[in-house]
């Protein structure tokens, strides 16, 4: 007969934290959010750490190079999605590694033969009004001019007006030479009252744009997650079928860490993938997942995983539980796997970080996940809402929304992940295609989230994540007390928020 577990499968919203004594050395400004990313033994420091306990999901609608740069600058890490050709994924990794704070690779480019109509379409898509004109319309072509909104008048200019006829041509531009420092670029910007300084090489090829505001930005990001060469760190997802071709290219692109992307990690395919990486690239760290119990965790640890991702079916766009009846409440999964991680550490002296993946709806859920034993959390929906995510921003009614779709949706066409071993069509979907409310810049939102995390940890009397594990006291809430937790028995005034 099947084993039937007596415990109920629970999720984050069913728990609350009880406050502990907050001491003077535990105010929000003193709280340390650093956390280990990969395996370490008890007598060494973790070889890789995050400065904040947050990573972004391995998803087409979430983690591209733009989001990875924005998140690493705030101290977290992105795993660039693998449901794309190997070369384009490696290129995204390369772009993050090449990113120099303040030096931006232009994402809005046209060729001189294109028209004002094209310029407006690009502006709509990227939200950027500075557009580079290059001979081949790419970000690294020969720079021929720049267009800003001061170069055209929508009320007068026909939409088929050629770019060459209204751009500010190269001869009238102030440019910087490749190799100059950010502070030199900034001096040129101020001396010439510019908003944007293109950086070109000796052949006039465009490399970067430096914007006036970026210099301050750079100074305002003290927690940036950097490698030993002071470059931003970035991760990448891999799958269990083309890893022999994909991994070498990602390693060449100097990826910092890999993670196998699978809804169910308790498989022989996953073990083979991790073993291949460990045998062929022993210096590369690799996470595995997803699992929801001790058995799955131990399987991945024994396969060689450097961290383990926890969660099946809790993602906001995920319908795996409905479709396959597989999964577990995210809280129950994290609690059991964290216990297994601690037992393993007790026994062997080796600590394997775990990541709670999916199902974070409120900011306090992050602290709950940490209190339950997660070392860091992975989020998709949260990041899809921001300017930096790769998806389209569209207007619905009076509000802006952004698109967000699951990797198991038809749209993502990520067959093999959800159709194990299959190579033809997706037989059924495990994810939906949706919208999420647009929320603006990643940094502004993340700052609020981190402030709330620190405030909650301060109430729990925990100065760091390790102390939170030791001190947190959690209670299960009844459905009636959940209602009590929101605004109730009042008539809410209309609000724009
Ligand atoms: P959320 O943050 O709740 O949006 O969840 C994101 C997580 O959902 C991802 O990291 C992944 O584990 C899972 N996911 C992604 N696609 C799908 C799907 O199509 N079912 N699920």
Short mmCIF file of C-alpha atoms and ligand atoms in Angstrom, two decimals:
data_model
loop_
_atom_site.label_atom_id
_atom_site.label_comp_id
_atom_site.label_asym_id
_atom_site.label_seq_id
_atom_site.Cartn_x
_atom_site.Cartn_y
_atom_site.Cartn_z
CA UNK A 1 0.00 0.00 0.00
CA UNK A 2 1.13 3.56 -0.65
CA UNK A 3 2.73 5.51 2.19
CA UNK A 4 0.40 8.20 3.48
CA UNK A 5 2.09 10.96 5.43
CA UNK A 6 0.16 12.24 8.42
CA UNK A 7 1.38 15.87 8.07
CA UNK A 8 -0.60 18.40 6.09
CA UNK A 9 1.21 20.04 3.16
CA UNK A 10 1.49 23.71 4.16
CA UNK A 11 2.40 26.93 2.45
CA UNK A 12 3.91 30.24 3.58
CA UNK A 13 0.67 32.14 4.17
CA UNK A 14 -0.29 29.59 6.83
CA UNK A 15 2.52 30.76 9.11
CA UNK A 16 3.46 33.84 11.08
CA UNK A 17 6.55 34.75 13.07
CA UNK A 18 6.37 35.61 16.74
CA UNK A 19 8.49 38.57 17.80
CA UNK A 20 11.52 38.02 20.02
CA UNK A 21 13.35 40.62 22.08
CA UNK A 22 14.90 43.22 19.79
CA UNK A 23 18.20 44.31 21.26
CA UNK A 24 20.01 47.56 20.48
CA UNK A 25 22.54 45.74 18.32
CA UNK A 26 19.76 44.28 16.20
CA UNK A 27 18.20 47.31 14.56
CA UNK A 28 17.41 47.02 10.82
CA UNK A 29 20.53 48.98 9.79
CA UNK A 30 22.78 46.41 11.53
CA UNK A 31 21.32 43.32 9.89
CA UNK A 32 23.62 41.28 7.67
CA UNK A 33 21.89 39.50 4.78
CA UNK A 34 24.89 37.69 3.27
CA UNK A 35 24.35 33.98 2.74
CA UNK A 36 26.26 31.04 1.26
CA UNK A 37 25.47 30.11 -2.34
CA UNK A 38 27.39 26.84 -2.66
CA UNK A 39 28.64 23.90 -0.62
CA UNK A 40 31.42 24.35 1.94
CA UNK A 41 32.90 22.35 4.77
CA UNK A 42 32.83 23.44 8.36
CA UNK A 43 36.46 24.56 8.48
CA UNK A 44 36.32 26.80 5.41
CA UNK A 45 34.50 29.92 4.26
CA UNK A 46 31.86 29.42 1.58
CA UNK A 47 33.64 29.82 -1.78
CA UNK A 48 30.68 31.81 -3.14
CA UNK A 49 28.26 34.02 -1.27
CA UNK A 50 25.32 36.24 -2.09
CA UNK A 51 25.13 39.70 -0.54
CA UNK A 52 21.34 39.42 -0.32
CA UNK A 53 19.45 36.10 -0.12
CA UNK A 54 17.68 36.51 -3.44
CA UNK A 55 18.13 35.04 -6.94
CA UNK A 56 15.98 35.38 -10.05
CA UNK A 57 14.22 32.48 -11.75
CA UNK A 58 15.58 30.55 -14.73
CA UNK A 59 12.83 31.81 -17.03
CA UNK A 60 12.49 33.43 -20.45
CA UNK A 61 10.22 36.08 -18.99
CA UNK A 62 12.58 36.90 -16.11
CA UNK A 63 16.33 36.40 -16.32
CA UNK A 64 18.14 37.94 -19.28
CA UNK A 65 21.37 39.95 -19.18
CA UNK A 66 19.64 43.25 -18.36
CA UNK A 67 17.91 41.86 -15.29
CA UNK A 68 21.07 39.96 -14.28
CA UNK A 69 23.09 43.18 -14.30
CA UNK A 70 20.47 45.09 -12.30
CA UNK A 71 20.17 42.31 -9.69
CA UNK A 72 23.91 41.68 -9.31
CA UNK A 73 24.37 45.42 -8.77
CA UNK A 74 22.02 45.09 -5.78
CA UNK A 75 23.85 42.06 -4.36
CA UNK A 76 21.75 39.17 -5.74
CA UNK A 77 22.22 36.81 -8.67
CA UNK A 78 20.32 35.82 -11.82
CA UNK A 79 20.34 32.48 -13.55
CA UNK A 80 20.06 33.23 -17.27
CA UNK A 81 17.37 31.05 -18.86
CA UNK A 82 18.32 28.00 -20.90
CA UNK A 83 15.18 27.68 -23.00
CA UNK A 84 17.04 29.41 -25.82
CA UNK A 85 19.83 28.53 -28.24
CA UNK A 86 23.21 27.89 -26.60
CA UNK A 87 24.89 30.77 -28.40
CA UNK A 88 22.36 33.39 -27.31
CA UNK A 89 22.48 32.21 -23.70
CA UNK A 90 26.30 32.34 -23.71
CA UNK A 91 26.11 35.83 -25.24
CA UNK A 92 23.89 37.01 -22.38
CA UNK A 93 26.39 35.63 -19.87
CA UNK A 94 29.20 37.40 -21.73
CA UNK A 95 27.32 40.68 -21.63
CA UNK A 96 26.98 40.50 -17.85
CA UNK A 97 30.65 39.60 -17.39
CA UNK A 98 31.69 42.43 -19.70
CA UNK A 99 29.45 44.96 -18.01
CA UNK A 100 31.37 47.80 -16.51
CA UNK A 101 29.31 49.81 -14.07
CA UNK A 102 28.13 52.92 -15.83
CA UNK A 103 29.11 51.58 -19.28
CA UNK A 104 25.94 50.36 -20.95
CA UNK A 105 25.76 48.30 -24.14
CA UNK A 106 23.17 50.13 -26.24
CA UNK A 107 19.93 48.16 -26.56
CA UNK A 108 18.21 50.63 -28.91
CA UNK A 109 19.90 50.78 -32.29
CA UNK A 110 18.93 51.57 -35.88
CA UNK A 111 20.67 51.82 -39.24
CA UNK A 112 20.57 55.10 -41.24
CA UNK A 113 18.12 53.68 -43.79
CA UNK A 114 15.47 52.96 -41.21
CA UNK A 115 12.66 55.42 -40.52
CA UNK A 116 11.15 57.49 -37.76
CA UNK A 117 8.48 54.77 -37.51
CA UNK A 118 11.20 52.23 -36.60
CA UNK A 119 12.66 54.63 -34.06
CA UNK A 120 9.29 55.01 -32.34
CA UNK A 121 8.77 51.24 -32.32
CA UNK A 122 12.15 50.67 -30.66
CA UNK A 123 11.48 53.41 -28.15
CA UNK A 124 8.15 51.79 -27.27
CA UNK A 125 9.79 48.38 -26.88
CA UNK A 126 12.81 49.35 -24.78
CA UNK A 127 11.47 52.46 -23.07
CA UNK A 128 14.74 54.24 -23.96
CA UNK A 129 14.80 57.51 -25.87
CA UNK A 130 18.51 57.60 -26.78
CA UNK A 131 18.99 55.56 -29.93
CA UNK A 132 22.32 54.80 -31.55
CA UNK A 133 22.60 54.89 -35.34
CA UNK A 134 25.16 52.38 -36.59
CA UNK A 135 26.01 51.24 -40.12
CA UNK A 136 24.46 47.80 -39.55
CA UNK A 137 21.90 48.72 -36.90
CA UNK A 138 23.66 46.68 -34.18
CA UNK A 139 25.06 47.67 -30.79
CA UNK A 140 28.66 47.26 -32.04
CA UNK A 141 28.41 48.67 -35.55
CA UNK A 142 30.22 51.78 -36.81
CA UNK A 143 28.63 54.74 -35.05
CA UNK A 144 27.07 57.18 -37.55
CA UNK A 145 24.90 59.27 -35.26
CA UNK A 146 22.60 59.46 -32.25
CA UNK A 147 18.88 60.17 -32.03
CA UNK A 148 17.14 61.58 -28.99
CA UNK A 149 13.62 62.94 -28.73
CA UNK A 150 15.05 66.40 -29.47
CA UNK A 151 15.84 65.31 -33.05
CA UNK A 152 12.27 64.92 -34.32
CA UNK A 153 8.86 66.50 -33.99
CA UNK A 154 6.01 64.05 -34.09
CA UNK A 155 3.52 66.74 -35.08
CA UNK A 156 5.53 67.71 -38.18
CA UNK A 157 7.79 64.89 -39.26
CA UNK A 158 6.39 62.13 -41.49
CA UNK A 159 6.79 58.62 -40.07
CA UNK A 160 8.72 57.47 -43.13
CA UNK A 161 11.39 60.15 -42.68
CA UNK A 162 14.81 58.48 -42.98
CA UNK A 163 16.97 58.21 -39.85
CA UNK A 164 19.92 59.67 -41.80
CA UNK A 165 17.91 62.87 -42.34
CA UNK A 166 17.24 63.73 -38.71
CA UNK A 167 19.92 62.03 -36.56
CA UNK A 168 22.67 64.11 -34.98
CA UNK A 169 25.57 62.96 -37.19
CA UNK A 170 28.83 61.58 -35.82
CA UNK A 171 30.80 64.73 -36.74
CA UNK A 172 28.64 66.77 -34.34
CA UNK A 173 28.87 64.29 -31.44
CA UNK A 174 31.19 64.39 -28.46
CA UNK A 175 32.47 60.84 -27.94
CA UNK A 176 34.79 59.07 -25.53
CA UNK A 177 37.54 56.63 -26.58
CA UNK A 178 37.37 53.00 -25.52
CA UNK A 179 39.46 52.52 -22.39
CA UNK A 180 38.58 55.72 -20.55
CA UNK A 181 37.49 55.40 -16.94
CA UNK A 182 34.04 56.16 -15.68
CA UNK A 183 35.21 59.25 -13.88
CA UNK A 184 36.92 60.56 -17.08
CA UNK A 185 33.71 59.89 -19.02
CA UNK A 186 31.78 61.71 -16.36
CA UNK A 187 34.09 64.76 -16.64
CA UNK A 188 33.45 64.91 -20.41
CA UNK A 189 29.69 64.64 -19.78
CA UNK A 190 29.76 67.57 -17.35
CA UNK A 191 32.14 69.76 -19.35
CA UNK A 192 30.00 69.40 -22.48
CA UNK A 193 26.61 69.40 -20.75
CA UNK A 194 25.72 66.04 -22.28
CA UNK A 195 23.16 63.47 -21.23
CA UNK A 196 24.89 60.61 -22.97
CA UNK A 197 28.46 59.92 -24.07
CA UNK A 198 29.00 57.21 -26.71
CA UNK A 199 32.25 55.27 -26.29
CA UNK A 200 33.89 54.22 -29.56
CA UNK A 201 37.10 52.47 -30.62
CA UNK A 202 39.70 53.57 -33.18
CA UNK A 203 37.49 52.31 -36.01
CA UNK A 204 34.55 54.36 -34.75
CA UNK A 205 32.72 51.21 -33.65
CA UNK A 206 30.28 51.72 -30.81
CA UNK A 207 31.01 49.87 -27.57
CA UNK A 208 29.07 51.58 -24.80
CA UNK A 209 26.93 54.52 -23.85
CA UNK A 210 27.61 56.33 -20.59
CA UNK A 211 24.67 58.26 -19.17
CA UNK A 212 24.95 61.21 -16.84
CA UNK A 213 22.99 59.50 -14.07
CA UNK A 214 25.01 56.27 -14.07
CA UNK A 215 28.02 57.62 -12.27
CA UNK A 216 25.96 58.29 -9.14
CA UNK A 217 24.24 54.97 -9.60
CA UNK A 218 27.59 53.24 -9.41
CA UNK A 219 28.44 54.86 -6.13
CA UNK A 220 24.99 54.04 -4.82
CA UNK A 221 25.46 50.27 -5.19
CA UNK A 222 27.96 49.28 -2.52
CA UNK A 223 26.56 45.72 -2.25
CA UNK A 224 27.28 44.68 -5.84
CA UNK A 225 27.97 40.99 -6.26
CA UNK A 226 31.42 40.77 -7.84
CA UNK A 227 33.86 38.02 -8.78
CA UNK A 228 37.56 38.13 -7.89
CA UNK A 229 38.24 40.26 -10.99
CA UNK A 230 35.64 42.82 -9.92
CA UNK A 231 33.16 41.79 -12.59
CA UNK A 232 29.47 41.25 -11.85
CA UNK A 233 28.54 37.65 -11.11
CA UNK A 234 26.01 35.69 -13.13
CA UNK A 235 24.55 32.18 -13.14
CA UNK A 236 23.01 30.14 -15.94
CA UNK A 237 20.41 27.40 -16.16
CA UNK A 238 21.15 24.19 -18.04
CA UNK A 239 18.89 21.31 -19.04
CA UNK A 240 19.36 17.56 -18.94
CA UNK A 241 19.56 16.91 -22.67
CA UNK A 242 22.01 19.28 -24.40
CA UNK A 243 24.37 19.89 -21.47
CA UNK A 244 27.39 18.37 -23.24
CA UNK A 245 27.20 21.15 -25.82
CA UNK A 246 25.80 23.92 -23.60
CA UNK A 247 28.07 23.73 -20.54
CA UNK A 248 31.39 24.16 -22.42
CA UNK A 249 30.03 27.30 -24.11
CA UNK A 250 28.80 28.77 -20.83
CA UNK A 251 32.14 28.02 -19.20
CA UNK A 252 33.89 29.76 -22.11
CA UNK A 253 31.63 32.76 -21.52
CA UNK A 254 32.93 32.70 -17.90
CA UNK A 255 29.68 31.91 -16.15
CA UNK A 256 30.10 31.86 -12.35
CA UNK A 257 27.66 29.13 -11.39
CA UNK A 258 25.23 26.73 -13.08
CA UNK A 259 21.90 25.28 -12.03
CA UNK A 260 20.02 22.39 -13.61
CA UNK A 261 16.57 23.69 -14.48
CA UNK A 262 13.95 21.04 -13.96
CA UNK A 263 10.56 20.88 -12.27
CA UNK A 264 11.50 17.46 -10.87
CA UNK A 265 15.15 16.94 -9.94
CA UNK A 266 14.79 13.46 -8.46
CA UNK A 267 15.76 11.79 -11.75
CA UNK A 268 18.63 9.86 -13.27
CA UNK A 269 18.82 12.49 -16.02
CA UNK A 270 19.69 15.09 -13.44
CA UNK A 271 22.28 12.91 -11.75
CA UNK A 272 24.02 12.31 -15.09
CA UNK A 273 24.02 16.05 -15.85
CA UNK A 274 25.59 17.00 -12.51
CA UNK A 275 28.16 14.20 -12.77
CA UNK A 276 29.14 15.30 -16.26
CA UNK A 277 29.81 18.83 -15.02
CA UNK A 278 31.75 17.63 -11.98
CA UNK A 279 33.91 15.29 -14.07
CA UNK A 280 34.60 17.68 -16.93
CA UNK A 281 34.60 21.07 -15.20
CA UNK A 282 35.52 20.35 -11.58
CA UNK A 283 36.01 24.03 -10.82
CA UNK A 284 32.43 24.95 -11.82
CA UNK A 285 29.76 25.04 -9.12
CA UNK A 286 26.40 23.55 -9.98
CA UNK A 287 23.04 23.46 -8.22
CA UNK A 288 20.33 20.86 -8.73
CA UNK A 289 16.58 20.63 -8.23
CA UNK A 290 13.80 20.82 -7.69
CA UNK A 291 13.00 18.49 -4.81
CA UNK A 292 10.52 18.60 -1.95
CA UNK A 293 11.78 16.05 0.55
CA UNK A 294 14.77 14.43 2.22
CA UNK A 295 15.00 11.62 -0.35
CA UNK A 296 15.23 14.04 -3.27
CA UNK A 297 17.71 16.24 -1.41
CA UNK A 298 20.03 13.34 -0.52
CA UNK A 299 19.88 12.05 -4.08
CA UNK A 300 21.14 15.38 -5.45
CA UNK A 301 23.75 15.76 -2.72
CA UNK A 302 25.10 12.32 -3.56
CA UNK A 303 25.06 13.25 -7.23
CA UNK A 304 27.43 16.13 -6.40
CA UNK A 305 25.14 19.20 -6.26
CA UNK A 306 26.68 22.34 -4.73
CA UNK A 307 23.26 23.65 -3.72
CA UNK A 308 19.75 22.25 -3.93
CA UNK A 309 16.62 23.99 -5.09
CA UNK A 310 13.35 23.20 -3.31
CA UNK A 311 9.76 23.48 -4.56
CA UNK A 312 7.35 21.81 -6.95
CA UNK A 313 4.16 23.43 -8.06
CA UNK A 314 4.27 26.57 -5.91
CA UNK A 315 5.21 29.01 -8.68
CA UNK A 316 2.62 31.67 -9.47
CA UNK A 317 2.36 30.56 -13.12
CA UNK A 318 2.76 26.86 -12.35
CA UNK A 319 -0.08 24.36 -12.74
CA UNK A 320 2.00 21.20 -12.25
CA UNK A 321 -0.03 20.21 -9.19
CA UNK A 322 -3.29 20.52 -11.11
CA UNK A 323 -1.96 18.74 -14.16
CA UNK A 324 0.09 15.97 -12.61
CA UNK A 325 -0.93 15.87 -8.96
CA UNK A 326 2.75 16.22 -8.02
CA UNK A 327 4.10 18.72 -5.51
CA UNK A 328 4.10 19.85 -1.94
CA UNK A 329 3.20 23.03 -0.05
CA UNK A 330 6.29 25.24 -0.22
CA UNK A 331 6.62 25.66 3.55
CA UNK A 332 6.45 21.93 4.28
CA UNK A 333 8.99 21.23 1.52
CA UNK A 334 11.49 23.80 2.81
CA UNK A 335 11.11 22.69 6.43
CA UNK A 336 11.81 19.03 5.60
CA UNK A 337 14.72 19.70 3.26
CA UNK A 338 16.32 22.16 5.70
CA UNK A 339 16.17 19.47 8.37
CA UNK A 340 17.86 17.01 6.02
CA UNK A 341 20.52 19.63 5.20
CA UNK A 342 21.24 20.17 8.93
CA UNK A 343 21.42 16.42 9.61
CA UNK A 344 23.83 15.99 6.71
CA UNK A 345 25.98 18.82 8.06
CA UNK A 346 25.99 17.27 11.55
CA UNK A 347 27.10 13.95 10.10
CA UNK A 348 29.66 15.06 7.52
CA UNK A 349 30.63 18.65 8.35
CA UNK A 350 29.57 19.62 4.82
CA UNK A 351 26.97 22.33 4.40
CA UNK A 352 24.79 22.31 1.28
CA UNK A 353 22.81 25.56 0.88
CA UNK A 354 19.17 25.22 -0.12
CA UNK A 355 17.09 27.62 -2.20
CA UNK A 356 13.33 28.00 -1.77
CA UNK A 357 12.02 28.36 -5.32
CA UNK A 358 8.57 29.71 -6.18
CA UNK A 359 5.47 30.83 -4.34
CA UNK A 360 6.81 34.03 -2.75
CA UNK A 361 3.85 36.41 -2.83
CA UNK A 362 4.51 38.91 -0.01
CA UNK A 363 7.88 40.26 1.07
CA UNK A 364 7.50 38.66 4.50
CA UNK A 365 7.30 35.25 2.78
CA UNK A 366 11.02 35.67 2.09
CA UNK A 367 11.73 35.90 5.83
CA UNK A 368 9.44 32.95 6.48
CA UNK A 369 11.36 30.88 3.90
CA UNK A 370 14.65 31.90 5.54
CA UNK A 371 13.31 31.20 9.04
CA UNK A 372 12.22 27.74 7.87
CA UNK A 373 15.80 27.07 6.85
CA UNK A 374 16.27 28.32 3.27
CA UNK A 375 19.64 29.94 2.58
CA UNK A 376 18.16 32.03 -0.23
CA UNK A 377 15.01 32.30 -2.32
CA UNK A 378 14.37 32.24 -6.07
CA UNK A 379 11.62 34.43 -7.50
CA UNK A 380 10.03 34.80 -10.91
CA UNK A 381 6.80 36.81 -10.64
CA UNK A 382 8.49 39.34 -8.38
CA UNK A 383 11.12 40.24 -11.00
CA UNK A 384 8.87 39.95 -14.06
CA UNK A 385 7.14 43.16 -12.92
CA UNK A 386 10.20 45.36 -13.36
CA UNK A 387 11.55 47.48 -16.23
CA UNK A 388 14.59 45.23 -16.49
CA UNK A 389 12.73 41.97 -17.20
CA UNK A 390 12.75 40.91 -20.86
CA UNK A 391 9.00 41.06 -21.48
CA UNK A 392 6.67 43.61 -23.01
CA UNK A 393 5.02 46.31 -20.94
CA UNK A 394 1.42 46.81 -22.07
CA UNK A 395 -1.49 48.96 -21.03
CA UNK A 396 -4.63 47.20 -19.80
CA UNK A 397 -7.43 49.55 -18.79
CA UNK A 398 -5.82 52.32 -16.77
CA UNK A 399 -2.83 50.31 -15.64
CA UNK A 400 0.41 49.06 -17.07
CA UNK A 401 1.18 45.35 -16.83
CA UNK A 402 4.06 43.15 -17.96
CA UNK A 403 3.84 39.72 -19.50
CA UNK A 404 4.90 36.71 -17.46
CA UNK A 405 4.75 33.11 -18.65
CA UNK A 406 5.87 29.78 -17.23
CA UNK A 407 8.66 27.68 -18.65
CA UNK A 408 6.19 24.81 -18.92
CA UNK A 409 3.74 26.86 -20.97
CA UNK A 410 3.28 26.38 -24.67
CA UNK A 411 4.78 29.81 -25.12
CA UNK A 412 8.10 28.90 -23.58
CA UNK A 413 8.29 25.74 -25.70
CA UNK A 414 10.57 24.20 -23.19
CA UNK A 415 9.59 20.68 -24.11
CA UNK A 416 12.12 18.51 -22.43
CA UNK A 417 11.88 20.05 -19.00
CA UNK A 418 8.27 19.08 -18.54
CA UNK A 419 8.04 16.19 -20.93
CA UNK A 420 10.91 14.08 -19.67
CA UNK A 421 12.76 12.35 -22.42
CA UNK A 422 10.27 13.59 -25.01
CA UNK A 423 11.51 15.36 -28.07
CA UNK A 424 8.38 16.11 -30.04
CA UNK A 425 5.46 18.28 -29.04
CA UNK A 426 4.44 19.41 -25.61
CA UNK A 427 1.59 17.07 -24.74
CA UNK A 428 0.11 19.25 -22.01
CA UNK A 429 1.03 22.52 -20.37
CA UNK A 430 2.37 22.88 -16.84
CA UNK A 431 2.50 26.65 -16.89
CA UNK A 432 0.30 29.56 -17.90
CA UNK A 433 0.83 32.75 -19.87
CA UNK A 434 -0.16 35.78 -17.80
CA UNK A 435 0.25 39.44 -16.90
CA UNK A 436 1.68 40.90 -13.71
CA UNK A 437 1.27 44.49 -12.53
CA UNK A 438 4.08 46.71 -13.78
CA UNK A 439 6.13 47.99 -10.86
CA UNK A 440 8.96 50.19 -12.21
CA UNK A 441 12.66 49.84 -11.50
CA UNK A 442 14.15 46.73 -9.90
CA UNK A 443 16.39 48.69 -7.57
CA UNK A 444 13.60 50.86 -6.12
CA UNK A 445 11.39 47.86 -5.41
CA UNK A 446 14.17 45.66 -4.08
CA UNK A 447 15.21 48.38 -1.67
CA UNK A 448 11.72 48.39 -0.14
CA UNK A 449 11.68 44.58 0.04
CA UNK A 450 15.08 44.49 1.76
CA UNK A 451 14.00 47.16 4.21
CA UNK A 452 10.99 45.02 5.13
CA UNK A 453 13.13 41.87 5.45
CA UNK A 454 15.48 43.69 7.81
CA UNK A 455 12.56 45.08 9.83
CA UNK A 456 11.07 41.58 10.26
CA UNK A 457 14.44 40.09 11.22
CA UNK A 458 14.94 42.89 13.71
CA UNK A 459 11.57 42.02 15.31
CA UNK A 460 12.73 38.41 15.50
CA UNK A 461 15.91 39.52 17.26
CA UNK A 462 18.09 38.02 14.50
CA UNK A 463 21.13 39.95 13.26
CA UNK A 464 21.81 37.56 10.41
CA UNK A 465 20.25 34.57 8.66
CA UNK A 466 22.04 32.03 10.84
CA UNK A 467 20.63 33.66 13.96
CA UNK A 468 17.19 33.66 12.35
CA UNK A 469 17.40 29.84 12.00
CA UNK A 470 18.20 29.54 15.68
CA UNK A 471 15.79 32.11 17.05
CA UNK A 472 12.73 32.20 14.79
CA UNK A 473 9.47 31.06 16.36
CA UNK A 474 6.72 30.20 13.91
CA UNK A 475 3.04 29.53 14.45
CA UNK A 476 0.43 28.05 12.14
CA UNK A 477 -2.48 30.43 11.63
CA UNK A 478 -6.15 29.55 11.30
CA UNK A 479 -8.08 30.71 8.24
CA UNK A 480 -10.04 33.12 10.43
CA UNK A 481 -6.88 34.71 11.79
CA UNK A 482 -5.60 35.17 8.22
CA UNK A 483 -8.60 37.46 7.65
CA UNK A 484 -7.68 39.34 10.82
CA UNK A 485 -4.20 39.95 9.36
CA UNK A 486 -5.46 42.17 6.54
CA UNK A 487 -7.39 45.43 6.86
CA UNK A 488 -10.85 44.40 8.08
CA UNK A 489 -14.08 45.88 9.33
CA UNK A 490 -13.24 49.28 7.87
CA UNK A 491 -14.33 50.95 4.66
CA UNK A 492 -11.15 51.48 2.67
CA UNK A 493 -10.71 54.87 1.05
CA UNK A 494 -10.01 54.64 -2.65
CA UNK A 495 -6.34 54.37 -3.27
CA UNK A 496 -4.14 54.57 -6.34
CA UNK A 497 -1.72 52.06 -4.94
P1 LIG B 1 7.11 32.54 -8.77
O1 LIG B 1 8.21 33.36 -8.15
O2 LIG B 1 6.05 32.17 -7.77
O3 LIG B 1 6.54 33.17 -9.99
O4 LIG B 1 7.76 31.14 -9.19
C1 LIG B 1 8.84 31.02 -10.06
C2 LIG B 1 9.21 29.56 -10.18
O5 LIG B 1 8.15 28.82 -10.80
C3 LIG B 1 10.40 29.27 -11.07
O6 LIG B 1 11.64 29.51 -10.46
C4 LIG B 1 10.21 27.78 -11.40
O7 LIG B 1 10.68 26.93 -10.38
C5 LIG B 1 8.70 27.66 -11.43
N1 LIG B 1 8.19 27.60 -12.81
C6 LIG B 1 8.67 28.22 -13.91
N2 LIG B 1 7.88 27.88 -14.94
C7 LIG B 1 6.96 27.07 -14.44
C8 LIG B 1 5.87 26.42 -15.19
O8 LIG B 1 5.64 26.72 -16.34
N3 LIG B 1 5.17 25.52 -14.54
N4 LIG B 1 7.14 26.91 -13.13
#
